[in-house]
């Protein structure tokens, strides 16, 4: 079928489903609203995607497991495992709720809408409950092989727990760095104090990576061989390393050329290691740079930031990590691929191309 005709047909189906979405009040309603948001994300319409995610979250509010959780909170009463677990229906409802909750929060934070600000309290790190563990059917006798759907259920559960723990670590380190900044009014003193903490922060990140079960491990594995869960966790880990070094990297970028000598040798070294995180991001994302998915827009923004950071660092005369030029070319290729669909990327691509040409010529 002709691609243009196929796109027109898909849009017609989407419009038809959209017109009937709010006529129901069951899990299908919430699922369709959520998937509508996913569709809008894949065609780079984030505002509309957020609206669907928010509506999906609203459609989940009458789910029995949320009602029970609310009653438990208000009454401070305990519920037995049997009372809190409805079996497969409960699991499916929690899955769509978690997906809508996470997608709405991430997109809201990215869009920075005036009437929907993001609180940085712990309540926004993850939904107010943990996912239901895999059912007793997964407790198999020795040597037995679980069914594919049972394996998927276990992997999804482990992935969600891993993501929760990493979000908590990310939030804690961010809070500690901000507290450290407020403690030292002098920028130089703050940078030295932060340099002292880097090894501890890195150790915590590595400890998280080491704690992952083999099913999700991102250590000693190639990004090209990642499945979806591994790829997401690997990219989240790269984001954490960017956070750890971000303040130092930005401080180094604020000092032009020969002024770099005013920074301590250790600060300059930490700045270089911060640049390594940006090289790693572009390398880790390489298998999916041209892949359309729910998080493509976030990936484009992160990788563009990394490419521009590396180019700015080179212009400032910072010590560059190995492979940085190749990494920037990967980012440029990504922008060239998606620019026809996302108008603002045309300007980003031009900036990266011009800066890269100057850097290579230099």
PDB file of N, CA and C in Angstrom, residues 236-319:
ATOM      1  N   UNK A 236      18.857   5.302  31.143  1.00  0.00           N
ATOM      2  CA  UNK A 236      18.605   5.968  32.426  1.00  0.00           C
ATOM      3  C   UNK A 236      19.896   6.079  33.237  1.00  0.00           C
ATOM      4  N   UNK A 237      20.720   5.043  33.186  1.00  0.00           N
ATOM      5  CA  UNK A 237      21.983   5.065  33.929  1.00  0.00           C
ATOM      6  C   UNK A 237      22.925   6.127  33.356  1.00  0.00           C
ATOM      7  N   UNK A 238      22.968   6.242  32.041  1.00  0.00           N
ATOM      8  CA  UNK A 238      23.779   7.290  31.411  1.00  0.00           C
ATOM      9  C   UNK A 238      23.285   8.664  31.847  1.00  0.00           C
ATOM     10  N   UNK A 239      21.960   8.827  31.930  1.00  0.00           N
ATOM     11  CA  UNK A 239      21.393  10.098  32.392  1.00  0.00           C
ATOM     12  C   UNK A 239      21.859  10.424  33.803  1.00  0.00           C
ATOM     13  N   UNK A 240      21.961   9.398  34.641  1.00  0.00           N
ATOM     14  CA  UNK A 240      22.405   9.613  36.016  1.00  0.00           C
ATOM     15  C   UNK A 240      23.854  10.101  36.045  1.00  0.00           C
ATOM     16  N   UNK A 241      24.704   9.507  35.224  1.00  0.00           N
ATOM     17  CA  UNK A 241      26.102   9.957  35.179  1.00  0.00           C
ATOM     18  C   UNK A 241      26.197  11.390  34.649  1.00  0.00           C
ATOM     19  N   UNK A 242      25.338  11.733  33.713  1.00  0.00           N
ATOM     20  CA  UNK A 242      25.313  13.123  33.240  1.00  0.00           C
ATOM     21  C   UNK A 242      24.967  14.061  34.395  1.00  0.00           C
ATOM     22  N   UNK A 243      23.986  13.672  35.201  1.00  0.00           N
ATOM     23  CA  UNK A 243      23.591  14.480  36.356  1.00  0.00           C
ATOM     24  C   UNK A 243      24.752  14.655  37.330  1.00  0.00           C
ATOM     25  N   UNK A 244      25.463  13.585  37.606  1.00  0.00           N
ATOM     26  CA  UNK A 244      26.559  13.628  38.579  1.00  0.00           C
ATOM     27  C   UNK A 244      27.616  14.663  38.179  1.00  0.00           C
ATOM     28  N   UNK A 245      27.922  14.720  36.887  1.00  0.00           N
ATOM     29  CA  UNK A 245      28.999  15.602  36.418  1.00  0.00           C
ATOM     30  C   UNK A 245      28.500  16.934  35.851  1.00  0.00           C
ATOM     31  N   UNK A 246      27.185  17.119  35.774  1.00  0.00           N
ATOM     32  CA  UNK A 246      26.638  18.256  35.026  1.00  0.00           C
ATOM     33  C   UNK A 246      27.136  19.606  35.539  1.00  0.00           C
ATOM     34  N   UNK A 247      27.091  19.828  36.842  1.00  0.00           N
ATOM     35  CA  UNK A 247      27.495  21.129  37.394  1.00  0.00           C
ATOM     36  C   UNK A 247      28.953  21.434  37.063  1.00  0.00           C
ATOM     37  N   UNK A 248      29.806  20.426  37.154  1.00  0.00           N
ATOM     38  CA  UNK A 248      31.227  20.631  36.856  1.00  0.00           C
ATOM     39  C   UNK A 248      31.432  20.879  35.364  1.00  0.00           C
ATOM     40  N   UNK A 249      30.733  20.118  34.536  1.00  0.00           N
ATOM     41  CA  UNK A 249      30.852  20.310  33.089  1.00  0.00           C
ATOM     42  C   UNK A 249      30.423  21.713  32.692  1.00  0.00           C
ATOM     43  N   UNK A 250      29.298  22.181  33.239  1.00  0.00           N
ATOM     44  CA  UNK A 250      28.814  23.520  32.915  1.00  0.00           C
ATOM     45  C   UNK A 250      29.765  24.598  33.429  1.00  0.00           C
ATOM     46  N   UNK A 251      30.376  24.364  34.579  1.00  0.00           N
ATOM     47  CA  UNK A 251      31.344  25.333  35.109  1.00  0.00           C
ATOM     48  C   UNK A 251      32.545  25.441  34.180  1.00  0.00           C
ATOM     49  N   UNK A 252      32.995  24.318  33.661  1.00  0.00           N
ATOM     50  CA  UNK A 252      34.126  24.328  32.727  1.00  0.00           C
ATOM     51  C   UNK A 252      33.746  25.025  31.419  1.00  0.00           C
ATOM     52  N   UNK A 253      32.520  24.821  30.974  1.00  0.00           N
ATOM     53  CA  UNK A 253      32.076  25.450  29.733  1.00  0.00           C
ATOM     54  C   UNK A 253      31.941  26.964  29.874  1.00  0.00           C
ATOM     55  N   UNK A 254      31.750  27.432  31.094  1.00  0.00           N
ATOM     56  CA  UNK A 254      31.569  28.874  31.305  1.00  0.00           C
ATOM     57  C   UNK A 254      32.893  29.632  31.287  1.00  0.00           C
ATOM     58  N   UNK A 255      33.998  28.901  31.265  1.00  0.00           N
ATOM     59  CA  UNK A 255      35.323  29.536  31.278  1.00  0.00           C
ATOM     60  C   UNK A 255      35.952  29.385  29.892  1.00  0.00           C
ATOM     61  N   UNK A 256      36.169  30.479  29.181  1.00  0.00           N
ATOM     62  CA  UNK A 256      36.701  30.387  27.819  1.00  0.00           C
ATOM     63  C   UNK A 256      38.197  30.104  27.770  1.00  0.00           C
ATOM     64  N   UNK A 257      38.586  29.368  26.741  1.00  0.00           N
ATOM     65  CA  UNK A 257      39.978  29.152  26.370  1.00  0.00           C
ATOM     66  C   UNK A 257      40.989  29.061  27.485  1.00  0.00           C
ATOM     67  N   UNK A 258      41.916  30.033  27.495  1.00  0.00           N
ATOM     68  CA  UNK A 258      43.020  30.018  28.446  1.00  0.00           C
ATOM     69  C   UNK A 258      42.548  30.176  29.884  1.00  0.00           C
ATOM     70  N   UNK A 259      41.322  30.644  30.070  1.00  0.00           N
ATOM     71  CA  UNK A 259      40.797  30.798  31.425  1.00  0.00           C
ATOM     72  C   UNK A 259      40.617  29.473  32.135  1.00  0.00           C
ATOM     73  N   UNK A 260      40.688  28.364  31.386  1.00  0.00           N
ATOM     74  CA  UNK A 260      40.543  27.041  31.983  1.00  0.00           C
ATOM     75  C   UNK A 260      41.590  26.792  33.070  1.00  0.00           C
ATOM     76  N   UNK A 261      42.745  27.458  32.949  1.00  0.00           N
ATOM     77  CA  UNK A 261      43.814  27.225  33.923  1.00  0.00           C
ATOM     78  C   UNK A 261      43.424  27.734  35.310  1.00  0.00           C
ATOM     79  N   UNK A 262      42.400  28.581  35.380  1.00  0.00           N
ATOM     80  CA  UNK A 262      41.952  29.064  36.692  1.00  0.00           C
ATOM     81  C   UNK A 262      41.248  27.967  37.479  1.00  0.00           C
ATOM     82  N   UNK A 263      40.773  26.963  36.763  1.00  0.00           N
ATOM     83  CA  UNK A 263      40.131  25.829  37.424  1.00  0.00           C
ATOM     84  C   UNK A 263      41.203  24.861  37.892  1.00  0.00           C
ATOM     85  N   UNK A 264      40.932  24.184  38.989  1.00  0.00           N
ATOM     86  CA  UNK A 264      41.906  23.219  39.491  1.00  0.00           C
ATOM     87  C   UNK A 264      42.046  22.067  38.505  1.00  0.00           C
ATOM     88  N   UNK A 265      43.178  21.405  38.569  1.00  0.00           N
ATOM     89  CA  UNK A 265      43.416  20.270  37.672  1.00  0.00           C
ATOM     90  C   UNK A 265      42.361  19.188  37.870  1.00  0.00           C
ATOM     91  N   UNK A 266      41.956  18.981  39.119  1.00  0.00           N
ATOM     92  CA  UNK A 266      40.948  17.953  39.388  1.00  0.00           C
ATOM     93  C   UNK A 266      39.600  18.349  38.797  1.00  0.00           C
ATOM     94  N   UNK A 267      39.236  19.633  38.877  1.00  0.00           N
ATOM     95  CA  UNK A 267      37.977  20.087  38.296  1.00  0.00           C
ATOM     96  C   UNK A 267      37.987  19.892  36.786  1.00  0.00           C
ATOM     97  N   UNK A 268      39.102  20.206  36.145  1.00  0.00           N
ATOM     98  CA  UNK A 268      39.195  20.020  34.691  1.00  0.00           C
ATOM     99  C   UNK A 268      39.084  18.542  34.324  1.00  0.00           C
ATOM    100  N   UNK A 269      39.681  17.680  35.144  1.00  0.00           N
ATOM    101  CA  UNK A 269      39.598  16.244  34.883  1.00  0.00           C
ATOM    102  C   UNK A 269      38.165  15.747  35.043  1.00  0.00           C
ATOM    103  N   UNK A 270      37.477  16.230  36.068  1.00  0.00           N
ATOM    104  CA  UNK A 270      36.081  15.836  36.260  1.00  0.00           C
ATOM    105  C   UNK A 270      35.205  16.372  35.126  1.00  0.00           C
ATOM    106  N   UNK A 271      35.561  17.555  34.624  1.00  0.00           N
ATOM    107  CA  UNK A 271      34.832  18.085  33.477  1.00  0.00           C
ATOM    108  C   UNK A 271      34.993  17.197  32.259  1.00  0.00           C
ATOM    109  N   UNK A 272      36.220  16.702  32.058  1.00  0.00           N
ATOM    110  CA  UNK A 272      36.464  15.780  30.942  1.00  0.00           C
ATOM    111  C   UNK A 272      35.674  14.494  31.106  1.00  0.00           C
ATOM    112  N   UNK A 273      35.600  14.004  32.324  1.00  0.00           N
ATOM    113  CA  UNK A 273      34.829  12.773  32.567  1.00  0.00           C
ATOM    114  C   UNK A 273      33.340  13.019  32.364  1.00  0.00           C
ATOM    115  N   UNK A 274      32.914  14.243  32.653  1.00  0.00           N
ATOM    116  CA  UNK A 274      31.524  14.588  32.364  1.00  0.00           C
ATOM    117  C   UNK A 274      31.243  14.520  30.872  1.00  0.00           C
ATOM    118  N   UNK A 275      32.218  14.917  30.072  1.00  0.00           N
ATOM    119  CA  UNK A 275      32.062  14.824  28.616  1.00  0.00           C
ATOM    120  C   UNK A 275      31.986  13.366  28.171  1.00  0.00           C
ATOM    121  N   UNK A 276      32.658  12.481  28.890  1.00  0.00           N
ATOM    122  CA  UNK A 276      32.590  11.051  28.559  1.00  0.00           C
ATOM    123  C   UNK A 276      31.155  10.536  28.672  1.00  0.00           C
ATOM    124  N   UNK A 277      30.407  11.082  29.628  1.00  0.00           N
ATOM    125  CA  UNK A 277      29.010  10.658  29.779  1.00  0.00           C
ATOM    126  C   UNK A 277      28.208  11.005  28.527  1.00  0.00           C
ATOM    127  N   UNK A 278      28.532  12.138  27.900  1.00  0.00           N
ATOM    128  CA  UNK A 278      27.821  12.531  26.679  1.00  0.00           C
ATOM    129  C   UNK A 278      28.225  11.653  25.499  1.00  0.00           C
ATOM    130  N   UNK A 279      29.500  11.287  25.435  1.00  0.00           N
ATOM    131  CA  UNK A 279      29.932  10.344  24.397  1.00  0.00           C
ATOM    132  C   UNK A 279      29.231   9.003  24.598  1.00  0.00           C
ATOM    133  N   UNK A 280      29.160   8.556  25.843  1.00  0.00           N
ATOM    134  CA  UNK A 280      28.508   7.277  26.145  1.00  0.00           C
ATOM    135  C   UNK A 280      27.031   7.308  25.795  1.00  0.00           C
ATOM    136  N   UNK A 281      26.387   8.461  26.000  1.00  0.00           N
ATOM    137  CA  UNK A 281      24.963   8.542  25.658  1.00  0.00           C
ATOM    138  C   UNK A 281      24.758   8.324  24.163  1.00  0.00           C
ATOM    139  N   UNK A 282      25.535   8.996  23.350  1.00  0.00           N
ATOM    140  CA  UNK A 282      25.373   8.863  21.904  1.00  0.00           C
ATOM    141  C   UNK A 282      25.710   7.451  21.438  1.00  0.00           C
ATOM    142  N   UNK A 283      26.691   6.822  22.073  1.00  0.00           N
ATOM    143  CA  UNK A 283      27.028   5.441  21.721  1.00  0.00           C
ATOM    144  C   UNK A 283      25.938   4.478  22.172  1.00  0.00           C
ATOM    145  N   UNK A 284      25.446   4.661  23.386  1.00  0.00           N
ATOM    146  CA  UNK A 284      24.435   3.748  23.929  1.00  0.00           C
ATOM    147  C   UNK A 284      23.136   3.825  23.145  1.00  0.00           C
ATOM    148  N   UNK A 285      22.821   5.019  22.647  1.00  0.00           N
ATOM    149  CA  UNK A 285      21.569   5.200  21.912  1.00  0.00           C
ATOM    150  C   UNK A 285      21.688   4.883  20.428  1.00  0.00           C
ATOM    151  N   UNK A 286      22.910   4.630  19.965  1.00  0.00           N
ATOM    152  CA  UNK A 286      23.112   4.436  18.526  1.00  0.00           C
ATOM    153  C   UNK A 286      22.174   3.395  17.908  1.00  0.00           C
ATOM    154  N   UNK A 287      21.949   2.230  18.552  1.00  0.00           N
ATOM    155  CA  UNK A 287      21.066   1.243  17.916  1.00  0.00           C
ATOM    156  C   UNK A 287      19.649   1.754  17.684  1.00  0.00           C
ATOM    157  N   UNK A 288      19.218   2.754  18.463  1.00  0.00           N
ATOM    158  CA  UNK A 288      17.842   3.226  18.331  1.00  0.00           C
ATOM    159  C   UNK A 288      17.696   4.651  17.850  1.00  0.00           C
ATOM    160  N   UNK A 289      18.773   5.253  17.337  1.00  0.00           N
ATOM    161  CA  UNK A 289      18.712   6.661  16.935  1.00  0.00           C
ATOM    162  C   UNK A 289      17.712   6.912  15.810  1.00  0.00           C
ATOM    163  N   UNK A 290      17.476   5.913  14.976  1.00  0.00           N
ATOM    164  CA  UNK A 290      16.531   6.074  13.870  1.00  0.00           C
ATOM    165  C   UNK A 290      15.270   5.250  14.088  1.00  0.00           C
ATOM    166  N   UNK A 291      15.062   4.812  15.327  1.00  0.00           N
ATOM    167  CA  UNK A 291      13.918   3.951  15.632  1.00  0.00           C
ATOM    168  C   UNK A 291      12.791   4.773  16.236  1.00  0.00           C
ATOM    169  N   UNK A 292      11.597   4.641  15.687  1.00  0.00           N
ATOM    170  CA  UNK A 292      10.434   5.383  16.169  1.00  0.00           C
ATOM    171  C   UNK A 292       9.782   4.619  17.324  1.00  0.00           C
ATOM    172  N   UNK A 293       9.652   5.279  18.463  1.00  0.00           N
ATOM    173  CA  UNK A 293       9.023   4.653  19.620  1.00  0.00           C
ATOM    174  C   UNK A 293       8.487   5.731  20.552  1.00  0.00           C
ATOM    175  N   UNK A 294       7.921   5.294  21.645  1.00  0.00           N
ATOM    176  CA  UNK A 294       7.303   6.171  22.641  1.00  0.00           C
ATOM    177  C   UNK A 294       8.248   7.268  23.113  1.00  0.00           C
ATOM    178  N   UNK A 295       9.518   6.945  23.292  1.00  0.00           N
ATOM    179  CA  UNK A 295      10.459   7.904  23.852  1.00  0.00           C
ATOM    180  C   UNK A 295      11.400   8.532  22.840  1.00  0.00           C
ATOM    181  N   UNK A 296      11.080   8.448  21.555  1.00  0.00           N
ATOM    182  CA  UNK A 296      11.983   8.986  20.537  1.00  0.00           C
ATOM    183  C   UNK A 296      12.251  10.476  20.733  1.00  0.00           C
ATOM    184  N   UNK A 297      11.213  11.244  21.051  1.00  0.00           N
ATOM    185  CA  UNK A 297      11.388  12.691  21.212  1.00  0.00           C
ATOM    186  C   UNK A 297      12.331  13.005  22.367  1.00  0.00           C
ATOM    187  N   UNK A 298      12.190  12.277  23.483  1.00  0.00           N
ATOM    188  CA  UNK A 298      13.106  12.472  24.610  1.00  0.00           C
ATOM    189  C   UNK A 298      14.542  12.122  24.201  1.00  0.00           C
ATOM    190  N   UNK A 299      14.685  11.029  23.456  1.00  0.00           N
ATOM    191  CA  UNK A 299      16.011  10.602  23.000  1.00  0.00           C
ATOM    192  C   UNK A 299      16.648  11.669  22.115  1.00  0.00           C
ATOM    193  N   UNK A 300      15.866  12.235  21.209  1.00  0.00           N
ATOM    194  CA  UNK A 300      16.387  13.267  20.312  1.00  0.00           C
ATOM    195  C   UNK A 300      16.897  14.460  21.108  1.00  0.00           C
ATOM    196  N   UNK A 301      16.129  14.878  22.104  1.00  0.00           N
ATOM    197  CA  UNK A 301      16.529  16.040  22.905  1.00  0.00           C
ATOM    198  C   UNK A 301      17.799  15.753  23.702  1.00  0.00           C
ATOM    199  N   UNK A 302      17.853  14.590  24.329  1.00  0.00           N
ATOM    200  CA  UNK A 302      19.033  14.241  25.136  1.00  0.00           C
ATOM    201  C   UNK A 302      20.283  14.122  24.272  1.00  0.00           C
ATOM    202  N   UNK A 303      20.155  13.433  23.147  1.00  0.00           N
ATOM    203  CA  UNK A 303      21.320  13.229  22.288  1.00  0.00           C
ATOM    204  C   UNK A 303      21.757  14.538  21.629  1.00  0.00           C
ATOM    205  N   UNK A 304      20.803  15.398  21.310  1.00  0.00           N
ATOM    206  CA  UNK A 304      21.155  16.710  20.758  1.00  0.00           C
ATOM    207  C   UNK A 304      21.908  17.528  21.799  1.00  0.00           C
ATOM    208  N   UNK A 305      21.442  17.462  23.040  1.00  0.00           N
ATOM    209  CA  UNK A 305      22.141  18.175  24.113  1.00  0.00           C
ATOM    210  C   UNK A 305      23.575  17.672  24.253  1.00  0.00           C
ATOM    211  N   UNK A 306      23.746  16.369  24.162  1.00  0.00           N
ATOM    212  CA  UNK A 306      25.092  15.805  24.291  1.00  0.00           C
ATOM    213  C   UNK A 306      25.990  16.240  23.138  1.00  0.00           C
ATOM    214  N   UNK A 307      25.460  16.222  21.918  1.00  0.00           N
ATOM    215  CA  UNK A 307      26.257  16.643  20.763  1.00  0.00           C
ATOM    216  C   UNK A 307      26.666  18.108  20.888  1.00  0.00           C
ATOM    217  N   UNK A 308      25.726  18.953  21.290  1.00  0.00           N
ATOM    218  CA  UNK A 308      26.023  20.383  21.430  1.00  0.00           C
ATOM    219  C   UNK A 308      26.987  20.643  22.582  1.00  0.00           C
ATOM    220  N   UNK A 309      26.860  19.879  23.654  1.00  0.00           N
ATOM    221  CA  UNK A 309      27.777  20.029  24.792  1.00  0.00           C
ATOM    222  C   UNK A 309      29.201  19.685  24.381  1.00  0.00           C
ATOM    223  N   UNK A 310      29.358  18.612  23.628  1.00  0.00           N
ATOM    224  CA  UNK A 310      30.693  18.210  23.174  1.00  0.00           C
ATOM    225  C   UNK A 310      31.304  19.264  22.248  1.00  0.00           C
ATOM    226  N   UNK A 311      30.497  19.800  21.360  1.00  0.00           N
ATOM    227  CA  UNK A 311      31.001  20.829  20.451  1.00  0.00           C
ATOM    228  C   UNK A 311      31.385  22.097  21.207  1.00  0.00           C
ATOM    229  N   UNK A 312      30.559  22.482  22.181  1.00  0.00           N
ATOM    230  CA  UNK A 312      30.866  23.668  22.985  1.00  0.00           C
ATOM    231  C   UNK A 312      32.145  23.459  23.787  1.00  0.00           C
ATOM    232  N   UNK A 313      32.317  22.251  24.312  1.00  0.00           N
ATOM    233  CA  UNK A 313      33.524  21.949  25.094  1.00  0.00           C
ATOM    234  C   UNK A 313      34.776  22.066  24.235  1.00  0.00           C
ATOM    235  N   UNK A 314      34.683  21.584  23.003  1.00  0.00           N
ATOM    236  CA  UNK A 314      35.841  21.689  22.105  1.00  0.00           C
ATOM    237  C   UNK A 314      36.158  23.150  21.802  1.00  0.00           C
ATOM    238  N   UNK A 315      35.128  23.954  21.571  1.00  0.00           N
ATOM    239  CA  UNK A 315      35.344  25.376  21.291  1.00  0.00           C
ATOM    240  C   UNK A 315      35.951  26.095  22.495  1.00  0.00           C
ATOM    241  N   UNK A 316      35.635  25.620  23.703  1.00  0.00           N
ATOM    242  CA  UNK A 316      36.171  26.236  24.918  1.00  0.00           C
ATOM    243  C   UNK A 316      37.583  25.758  25.242  1.00  0.00           C
ATOM    244  N   UNK A 317      38.069  24.819  24.492  1.00  0.00           N
ATOM    245  CA  UNK A 317      39.422  24.341  24.730  1.00  0.00           C
ATOM    246  C   UNK A 317      39.531  23.304  25.825  1.00  0.00           C
ATOM    247  N   UNK A 318      38.420  22.640  26.163  1.00  0.00           N
ATOM    248  CA  UNK A 318      38.472  21.593  27.173  1.00  0.00           C
ATOM    249  C   UNK A 318      39.169  20.354  26.620  1.00  0.00           C
ATOM    250  N   UNK A 319      39.708  19.556  27.523  1.00  0.00           N
ATOM    251  CA  UNK A 319      40.311  18.282  27.121  1.00  0.00           C
ATOM    252  C   UNK A 319      39.190  17.342  26.705  1.00  0.00           C
TER     253      UNK A 319
END
